[in-house]
Coordinates of C-alpha atoms and ligand atoms in Angstrom, one line a residue:
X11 CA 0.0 0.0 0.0
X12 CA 1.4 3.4 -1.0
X13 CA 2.2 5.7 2.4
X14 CA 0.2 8.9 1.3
X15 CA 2.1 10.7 4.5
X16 CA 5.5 9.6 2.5
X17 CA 4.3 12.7 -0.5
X18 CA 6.4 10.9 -2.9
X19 CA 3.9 11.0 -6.0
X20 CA 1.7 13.7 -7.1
X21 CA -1.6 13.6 -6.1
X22 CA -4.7 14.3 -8.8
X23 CA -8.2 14.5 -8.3
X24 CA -10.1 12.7 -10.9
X25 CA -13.5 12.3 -12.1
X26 CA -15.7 10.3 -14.3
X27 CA -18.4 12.5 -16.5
X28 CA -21.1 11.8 -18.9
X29 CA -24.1 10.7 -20.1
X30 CA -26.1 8.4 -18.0
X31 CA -25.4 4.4 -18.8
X32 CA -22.0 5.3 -21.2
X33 CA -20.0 3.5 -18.6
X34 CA -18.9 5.7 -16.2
X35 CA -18.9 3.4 -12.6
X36 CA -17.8 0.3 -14.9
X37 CA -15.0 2.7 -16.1
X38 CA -14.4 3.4 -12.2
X39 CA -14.1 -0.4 -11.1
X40 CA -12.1 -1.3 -14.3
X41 CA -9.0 1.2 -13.3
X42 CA -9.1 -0.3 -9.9
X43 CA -9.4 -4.1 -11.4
X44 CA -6.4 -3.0 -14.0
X45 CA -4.4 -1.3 -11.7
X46 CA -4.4 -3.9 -8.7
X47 CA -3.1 -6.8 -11.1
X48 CA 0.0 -4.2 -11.0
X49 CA 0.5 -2.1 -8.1
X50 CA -0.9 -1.7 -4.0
X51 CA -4.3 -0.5 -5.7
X52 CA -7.3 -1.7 -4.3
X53 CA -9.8 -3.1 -7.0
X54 CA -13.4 -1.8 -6.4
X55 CA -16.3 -3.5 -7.4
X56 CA -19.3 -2.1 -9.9
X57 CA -21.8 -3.1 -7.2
X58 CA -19.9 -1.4 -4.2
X59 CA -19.4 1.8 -6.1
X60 CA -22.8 2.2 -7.5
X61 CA -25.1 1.7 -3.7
X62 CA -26.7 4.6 -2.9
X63 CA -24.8 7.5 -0.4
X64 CA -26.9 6.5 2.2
X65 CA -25.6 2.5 2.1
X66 CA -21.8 3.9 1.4
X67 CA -21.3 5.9 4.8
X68 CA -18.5 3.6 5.7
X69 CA -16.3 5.3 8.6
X70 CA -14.1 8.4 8.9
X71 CA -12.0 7.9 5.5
X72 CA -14.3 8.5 3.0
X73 CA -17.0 8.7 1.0
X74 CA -17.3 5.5 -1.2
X75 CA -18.3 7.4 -4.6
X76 CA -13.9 8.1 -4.0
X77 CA -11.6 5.4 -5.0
X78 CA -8.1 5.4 -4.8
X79 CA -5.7 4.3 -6.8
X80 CA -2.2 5.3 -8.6
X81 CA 0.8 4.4 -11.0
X82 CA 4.6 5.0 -10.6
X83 CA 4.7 8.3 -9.5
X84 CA 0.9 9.5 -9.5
X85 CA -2.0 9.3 -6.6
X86 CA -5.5 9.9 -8.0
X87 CA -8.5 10.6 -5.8
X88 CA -11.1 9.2 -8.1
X89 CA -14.7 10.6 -7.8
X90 CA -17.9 8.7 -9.4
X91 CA -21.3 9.9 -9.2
X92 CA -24.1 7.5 -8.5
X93 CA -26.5 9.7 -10.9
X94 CA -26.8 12.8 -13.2
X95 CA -28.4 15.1 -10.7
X96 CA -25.8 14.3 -7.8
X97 CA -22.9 14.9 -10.8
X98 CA -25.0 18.5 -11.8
X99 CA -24.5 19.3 -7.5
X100 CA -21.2 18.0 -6.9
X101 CA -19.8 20.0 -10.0
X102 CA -22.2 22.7 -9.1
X103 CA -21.0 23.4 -5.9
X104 CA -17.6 22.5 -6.9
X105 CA -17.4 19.5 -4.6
X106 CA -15.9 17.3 -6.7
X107 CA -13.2 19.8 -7.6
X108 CA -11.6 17.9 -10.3
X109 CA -8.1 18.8 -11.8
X110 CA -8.9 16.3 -14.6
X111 CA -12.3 14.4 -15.7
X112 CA -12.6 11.5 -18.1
X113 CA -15.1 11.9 -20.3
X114 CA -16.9 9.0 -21.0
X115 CA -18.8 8.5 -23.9
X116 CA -20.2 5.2 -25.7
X117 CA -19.0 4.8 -28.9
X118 CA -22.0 3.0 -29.6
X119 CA -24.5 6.5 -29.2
X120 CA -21.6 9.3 -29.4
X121 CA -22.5 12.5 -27.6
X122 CA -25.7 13.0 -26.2
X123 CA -27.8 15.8 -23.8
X124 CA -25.8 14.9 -20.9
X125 CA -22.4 14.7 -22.1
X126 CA -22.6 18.5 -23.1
X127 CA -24.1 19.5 -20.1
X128 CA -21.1 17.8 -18.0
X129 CA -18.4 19.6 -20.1
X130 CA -20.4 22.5 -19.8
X131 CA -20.1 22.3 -16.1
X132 CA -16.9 21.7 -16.0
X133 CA -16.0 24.2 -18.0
X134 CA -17.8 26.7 -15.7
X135 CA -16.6 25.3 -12.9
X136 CA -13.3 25.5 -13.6
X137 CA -12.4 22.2 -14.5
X138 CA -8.5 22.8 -16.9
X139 CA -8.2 19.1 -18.3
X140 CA -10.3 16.8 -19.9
X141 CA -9.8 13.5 -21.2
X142 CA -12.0 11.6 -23.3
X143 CA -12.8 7.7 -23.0
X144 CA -14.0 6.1 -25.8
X145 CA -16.1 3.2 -24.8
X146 CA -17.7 0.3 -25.6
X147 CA -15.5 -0.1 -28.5
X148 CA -16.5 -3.7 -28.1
X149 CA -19.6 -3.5 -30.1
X150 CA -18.1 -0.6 -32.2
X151 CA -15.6 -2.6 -34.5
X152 CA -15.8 -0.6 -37.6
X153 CA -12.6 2.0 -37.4
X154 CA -14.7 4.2 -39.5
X155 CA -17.9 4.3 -36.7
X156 CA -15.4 4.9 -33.9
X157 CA -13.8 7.8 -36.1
X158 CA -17.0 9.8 -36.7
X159 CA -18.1 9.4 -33.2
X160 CA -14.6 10.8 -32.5
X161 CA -15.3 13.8 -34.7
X162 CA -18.5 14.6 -33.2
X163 CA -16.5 14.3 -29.6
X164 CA -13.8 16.9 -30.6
X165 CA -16.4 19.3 -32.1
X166 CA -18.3 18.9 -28.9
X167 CA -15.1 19.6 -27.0
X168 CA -14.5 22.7 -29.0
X169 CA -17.7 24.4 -29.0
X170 CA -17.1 24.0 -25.0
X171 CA -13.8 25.7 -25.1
X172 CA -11.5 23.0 -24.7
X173 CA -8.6 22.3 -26.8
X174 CA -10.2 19.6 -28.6
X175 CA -7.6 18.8 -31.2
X176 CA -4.7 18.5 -28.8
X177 CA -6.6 16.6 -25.5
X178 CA -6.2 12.5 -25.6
X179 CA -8.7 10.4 -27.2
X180 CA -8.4 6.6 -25.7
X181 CA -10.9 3.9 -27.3
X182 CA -11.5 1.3 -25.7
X183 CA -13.7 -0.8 -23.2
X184 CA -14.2 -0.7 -19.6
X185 CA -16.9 -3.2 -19.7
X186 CA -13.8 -6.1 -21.3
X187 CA -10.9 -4.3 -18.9
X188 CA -13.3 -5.3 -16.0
X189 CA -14.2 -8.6 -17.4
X190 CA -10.4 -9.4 -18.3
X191 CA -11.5 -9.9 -22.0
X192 CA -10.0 -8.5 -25.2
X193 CA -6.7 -7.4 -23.1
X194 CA -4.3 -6.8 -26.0
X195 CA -6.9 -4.6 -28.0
X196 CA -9.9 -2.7 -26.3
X197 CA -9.6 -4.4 -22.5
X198 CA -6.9 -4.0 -20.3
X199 CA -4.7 -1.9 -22.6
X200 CA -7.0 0.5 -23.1
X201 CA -6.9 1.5 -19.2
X202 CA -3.3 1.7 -19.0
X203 CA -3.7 3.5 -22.0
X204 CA -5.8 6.1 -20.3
X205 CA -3.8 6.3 -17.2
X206 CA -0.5 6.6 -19.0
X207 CA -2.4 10.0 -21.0
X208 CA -3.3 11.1 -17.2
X209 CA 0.3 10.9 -16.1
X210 CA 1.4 12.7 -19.3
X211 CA -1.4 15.3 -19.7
X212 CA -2.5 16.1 -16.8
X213 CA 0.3 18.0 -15.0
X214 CA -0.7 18.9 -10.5
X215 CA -1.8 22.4 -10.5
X216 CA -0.1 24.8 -8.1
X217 CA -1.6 23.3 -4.7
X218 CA -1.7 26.8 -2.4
X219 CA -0.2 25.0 1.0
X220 CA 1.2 28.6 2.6
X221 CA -1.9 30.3 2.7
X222 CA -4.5 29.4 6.1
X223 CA -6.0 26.6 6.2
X224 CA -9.5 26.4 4.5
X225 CA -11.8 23.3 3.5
X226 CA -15.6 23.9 2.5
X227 CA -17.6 20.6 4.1
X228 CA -19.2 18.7 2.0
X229 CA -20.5 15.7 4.2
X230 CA -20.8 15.6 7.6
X231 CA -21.0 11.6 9.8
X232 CA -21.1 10.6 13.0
X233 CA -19.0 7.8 13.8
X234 CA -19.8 5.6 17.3
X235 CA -17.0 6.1 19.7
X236 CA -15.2 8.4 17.5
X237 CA -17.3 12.0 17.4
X238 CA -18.1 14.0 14.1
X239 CA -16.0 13.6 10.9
X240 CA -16.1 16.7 8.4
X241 CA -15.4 15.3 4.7
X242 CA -14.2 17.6 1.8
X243 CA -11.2 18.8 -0.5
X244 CA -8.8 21.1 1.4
X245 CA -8.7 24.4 -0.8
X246 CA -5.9 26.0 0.5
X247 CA -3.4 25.5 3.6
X248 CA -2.3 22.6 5.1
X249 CA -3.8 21.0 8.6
X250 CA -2.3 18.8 11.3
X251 CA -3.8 17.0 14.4
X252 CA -4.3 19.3 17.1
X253 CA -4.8 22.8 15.2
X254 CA -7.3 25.1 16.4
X255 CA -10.0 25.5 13.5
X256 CA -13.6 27.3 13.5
X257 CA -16.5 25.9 11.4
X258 CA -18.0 29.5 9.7
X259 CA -20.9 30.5 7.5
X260 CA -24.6 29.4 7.3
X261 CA -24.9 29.8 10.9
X262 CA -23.5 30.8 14.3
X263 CA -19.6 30.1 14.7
X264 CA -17.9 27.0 16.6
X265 CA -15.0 26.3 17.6
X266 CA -13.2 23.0 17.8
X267 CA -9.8 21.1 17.5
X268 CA -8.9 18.6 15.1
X269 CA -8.5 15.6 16.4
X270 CA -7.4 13.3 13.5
X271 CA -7.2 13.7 9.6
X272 CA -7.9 11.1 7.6
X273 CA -7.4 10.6 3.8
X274 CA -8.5 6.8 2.3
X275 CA -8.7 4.9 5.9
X276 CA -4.7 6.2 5.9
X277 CA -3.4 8.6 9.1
X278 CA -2.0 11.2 7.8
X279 CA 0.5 13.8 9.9
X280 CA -0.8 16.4 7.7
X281 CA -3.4 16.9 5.2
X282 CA -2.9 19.5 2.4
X283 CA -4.3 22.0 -0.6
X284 CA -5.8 19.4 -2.6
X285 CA -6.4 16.7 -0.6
X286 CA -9.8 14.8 -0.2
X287 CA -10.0 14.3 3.9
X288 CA -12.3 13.2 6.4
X289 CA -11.3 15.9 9.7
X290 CA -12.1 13.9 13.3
X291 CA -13.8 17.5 15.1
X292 CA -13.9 17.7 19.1
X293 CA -16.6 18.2 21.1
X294 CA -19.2 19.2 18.0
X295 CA -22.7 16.8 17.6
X296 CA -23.6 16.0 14.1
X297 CA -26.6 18.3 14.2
X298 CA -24.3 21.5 14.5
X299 CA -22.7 21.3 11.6
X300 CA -23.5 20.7 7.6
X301 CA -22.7 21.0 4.2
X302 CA -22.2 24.3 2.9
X303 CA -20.4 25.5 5.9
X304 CA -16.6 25.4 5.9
X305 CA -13.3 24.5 8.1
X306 CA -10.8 27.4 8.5
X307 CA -8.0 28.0 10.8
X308 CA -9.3 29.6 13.9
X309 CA -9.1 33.5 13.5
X310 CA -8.3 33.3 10.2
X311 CA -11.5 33.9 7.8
X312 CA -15.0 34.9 8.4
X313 CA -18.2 34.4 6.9
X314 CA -19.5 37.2 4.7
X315 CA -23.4 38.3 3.4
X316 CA -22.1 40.1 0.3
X317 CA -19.5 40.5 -2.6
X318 CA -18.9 42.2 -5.7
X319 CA -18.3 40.1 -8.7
X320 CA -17.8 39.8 -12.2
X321 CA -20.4 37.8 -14.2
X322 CA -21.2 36.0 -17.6
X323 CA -24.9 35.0 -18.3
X324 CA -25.0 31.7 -19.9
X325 CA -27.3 31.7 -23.2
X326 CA -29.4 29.6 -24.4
X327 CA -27.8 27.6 -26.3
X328 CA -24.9 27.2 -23.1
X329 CA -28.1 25.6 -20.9
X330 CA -28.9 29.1 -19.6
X331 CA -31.9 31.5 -19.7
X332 CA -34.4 31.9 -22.6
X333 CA -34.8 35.7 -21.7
X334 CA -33.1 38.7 -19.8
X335 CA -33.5 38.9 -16.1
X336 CA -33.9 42.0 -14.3
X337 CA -33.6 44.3 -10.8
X338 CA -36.1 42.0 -9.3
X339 CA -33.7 38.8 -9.6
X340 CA -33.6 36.8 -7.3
X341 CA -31.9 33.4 -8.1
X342 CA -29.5 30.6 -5.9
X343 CA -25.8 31.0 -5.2
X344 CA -23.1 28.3 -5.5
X345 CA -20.4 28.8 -3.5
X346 CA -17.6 26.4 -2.2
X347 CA -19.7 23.8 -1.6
X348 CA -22.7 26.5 0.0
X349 CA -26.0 26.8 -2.1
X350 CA -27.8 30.0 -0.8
X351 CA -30.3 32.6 -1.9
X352 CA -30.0 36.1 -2.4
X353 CA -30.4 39.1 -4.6
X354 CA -28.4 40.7 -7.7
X355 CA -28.3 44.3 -7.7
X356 CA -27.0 45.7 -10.8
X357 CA -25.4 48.9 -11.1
X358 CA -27.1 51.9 -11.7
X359 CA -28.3 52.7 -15.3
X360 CA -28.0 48.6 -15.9
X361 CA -31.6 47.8 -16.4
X362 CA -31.6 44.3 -17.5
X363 CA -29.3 41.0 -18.1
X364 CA -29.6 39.3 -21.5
X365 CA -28.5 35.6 -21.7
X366 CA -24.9 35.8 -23.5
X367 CA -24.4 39.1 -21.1
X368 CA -21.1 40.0 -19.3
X369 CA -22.2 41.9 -16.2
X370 CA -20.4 42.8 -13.1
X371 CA -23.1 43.0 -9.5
X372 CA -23.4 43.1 -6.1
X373 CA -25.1 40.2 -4.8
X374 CA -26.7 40.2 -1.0
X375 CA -26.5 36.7 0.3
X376 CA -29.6 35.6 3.0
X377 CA -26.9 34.5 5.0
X378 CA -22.9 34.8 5.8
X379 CA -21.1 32.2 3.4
X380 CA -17.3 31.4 3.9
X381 CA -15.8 33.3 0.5
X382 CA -13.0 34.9 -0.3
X383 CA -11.3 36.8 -3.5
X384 CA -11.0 35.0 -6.9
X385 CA -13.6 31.8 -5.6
X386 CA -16.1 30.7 -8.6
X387 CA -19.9 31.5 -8.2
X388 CA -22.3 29.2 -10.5
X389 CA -26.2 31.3 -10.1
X390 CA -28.4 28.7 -10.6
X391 CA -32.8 29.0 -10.8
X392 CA -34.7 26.1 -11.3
X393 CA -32.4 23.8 -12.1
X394 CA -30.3 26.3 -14.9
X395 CA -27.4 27.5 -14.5
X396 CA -28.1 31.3 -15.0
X397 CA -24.3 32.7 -14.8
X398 CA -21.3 32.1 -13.9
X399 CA -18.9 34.5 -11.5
X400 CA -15.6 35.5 -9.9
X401 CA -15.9 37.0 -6.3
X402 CA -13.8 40.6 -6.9
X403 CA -14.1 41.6 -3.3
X404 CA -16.3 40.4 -0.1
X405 CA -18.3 42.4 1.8
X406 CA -20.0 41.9 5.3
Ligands
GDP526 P1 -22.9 5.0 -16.0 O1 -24.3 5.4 -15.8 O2 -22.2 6.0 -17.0 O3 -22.1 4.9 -14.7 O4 -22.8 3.6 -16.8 P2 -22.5 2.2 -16.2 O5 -21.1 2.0 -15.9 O6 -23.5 1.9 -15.1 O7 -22.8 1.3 -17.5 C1 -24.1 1.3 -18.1 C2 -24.2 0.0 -18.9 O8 -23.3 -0.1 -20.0 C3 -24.0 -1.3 -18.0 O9 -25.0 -2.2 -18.4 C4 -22.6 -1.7 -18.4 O10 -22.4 -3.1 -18.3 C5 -22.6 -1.3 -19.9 N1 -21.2 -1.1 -20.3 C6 -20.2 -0.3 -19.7 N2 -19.1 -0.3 -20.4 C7 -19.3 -1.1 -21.5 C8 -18.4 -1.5 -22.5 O11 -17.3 -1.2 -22.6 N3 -19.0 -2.3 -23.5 C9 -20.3 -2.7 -23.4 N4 -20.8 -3.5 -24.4 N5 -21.1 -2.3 -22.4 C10 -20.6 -1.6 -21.4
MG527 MG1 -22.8 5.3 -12.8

């Protein structure tokens, strides 16, 4: 088993997107199978990864929609979503924070509703590398069929603003790498294919360790005997058993000590920018604390009602707004991993918003969320997402 505490590979957040049924979980479980046969990997089933949240609560380390699992001098936190609407959230409220995702898509149907609307997210969200699966090559033979579906991929890709002539296309099936069929052509091969383009393409992004220490919660558990357990990615700093932290935003302060940070059912001395933990809390109930709320060093952050920021109104044709919203607006905001409601007041002489706008507003939150300078805002209304936005400066 690799020593996470030991640092000596780069650690990558990962994540399976697409369309529902193209193969995303039997993607998931065929890395792990692959990558067992060949290093301390644990393989994870199809049927363990695909229970519902509620089934997967399984101790402090994590929650089971992440796998682990690496190569010779990579770690990847893997993240699978159980269903579309729990990838729209995750992405959404930047949850899953992915520095790469694989986008999965059946050669057998090529692109469809979904798959746009993941890249689209991602895109929004801030997501800088994608990678492209080919699967179900298995019932796709025909080298023609695969390369028009590939064509239709790399247009997708571009009218999303990703390179799409220069990002890796693998072909291939998860469906034979997790069966242990067709090894030397679309099975196994095609894995280490992928994860060979994830060590090459995908380089770690700048991981902010100097700055406080900061981690928006995403889950919250209780664990007999143990206490509360916080789960989420740390965003900036670095934090250590025994460090003084506060829980801010959404509601009244708290104050509590770390008791033990956990990172894949592993110890660690020390978890870090980037990291996917599970933070042992003292002396707070489950109750007191949620998702949407966020970890910070003690004194060093607090929870704000307003910012400025600078906007872009998605159009139409982006999965935005049909028609212009005014004054009056007043829509959901995303941040961290907080979805809260507020108000957009636009500047003076700025009447209206057209879908395909750029627009710079003060928004007035309904309550204090943990935010800072340069963190992404995704303003979302019955089930669209309306605009996306940069935090300039926070206001209390
Ligand atoms: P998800 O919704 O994207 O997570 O898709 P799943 O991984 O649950 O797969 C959906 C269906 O497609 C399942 O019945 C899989 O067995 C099947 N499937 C996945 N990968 C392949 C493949 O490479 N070839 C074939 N023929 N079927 C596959
Ligand atoms: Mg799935």
């Amino acid at each position: 088993v690799y020593d996470i505490n030991s640092r000596s590979k780069r650690h990558l957040n990962v994540g399976t997107i697409g369309h529902v049924g193209h193969g995303k979980t039997t993607l998931t479980a065929a890395i792990t199978k692959v990558l067992s046969e060949t290093n301390g990997t644990k393989a994870v089933g199809y049927d363990e990864l695909d229970k519902t949240p509620e089934e997967k609560a399984r101790g402090i380390s994590i929650h089971a929609t992440h796998v682990e699992y690496q190569a010779k001098n990579r770690h990847f936190a893997h993240v699978d979503c159980p269903g579309h609407v729990d990838y729209v959230n995750n992405m959404i409220t930047g949850a899953a924070q992915m520095d790469v995702a694989i986008l999965v898509v059946s050669a057998e149907d090529g692109p469809m509703p979904q798959t746009r609307e993941h890249l689209l997210l991602a895109r929004q969200m801030g997501v800088r590398h994608i990678l492209v699966f080919l699967n179900k090559c298995d019932v796709v033979e025909d080298e023609g069929d695969r390369e028009l579906v590939d064509v239709k991929v790399r247009e997708l890709l571009g009218s999303c603003m990703f390179p799409a002539n220069e990002l890796p296309i693998v072909r291939g099936s998860a469906l034979c790498a997790l069966n242990g069929e067709k090894s030397d052509t679309v099975g196994k091969s095609s894995i280490l294919e992928l994860v060979q383009a994830l060590v090459e393409y995908v380089h770690e992004p700048e991981r902010p360790t100097l700055l406080p220490f900061l981690m928006p919660i995403e889950d919250v558990y209780s664990i007999a005997g143990r206490g509360t357990v916080v789960i989420g990615r740390i965003k900036r700093g670095v934090v250590k058993p025994g460090d003084e932290v506060e829980i801010i935003g959404l509601r009244d302060t708290i104050k509590s000590t770390v008791t033990s940070v956990e990172m894949f059912k592993q110890s660690l001395s020390e978890g870090q920018a980037g990291d996917y933990v599970g933070l042992l809390i003292d002396g707070v109930k489950r109750e007191d604390v949620s998702r949407g709320q966020a970890v910070c060093k003690a004194g060093s952050m607090q929870p704000f009602k307003q910012f400025d920021g600078e906007f872009y109104a998605l159009s139409k044709e982006e999965g935005g707004r049909h028609r212009p919203f005014t004054r009056k607006y007043k829509p959901q905001f995303f941040i961290g991993t907080a979805g809260v409601s507020g108000r957009i007041v636009l500047p003076d002489g700025i009447e209206m918003v057209m879908p395909g706008d750029n627009f710079t507003a003060r928004v007035e939150l309904r309550v204090p969320v943990a935010m800072q300078e340069n963190m992404y805002v995704a303003v979302r209304d019955s089930d669209k997402t309306v605009a996306v936005g940069v935090i300039n400066k926070v206001h209390a």
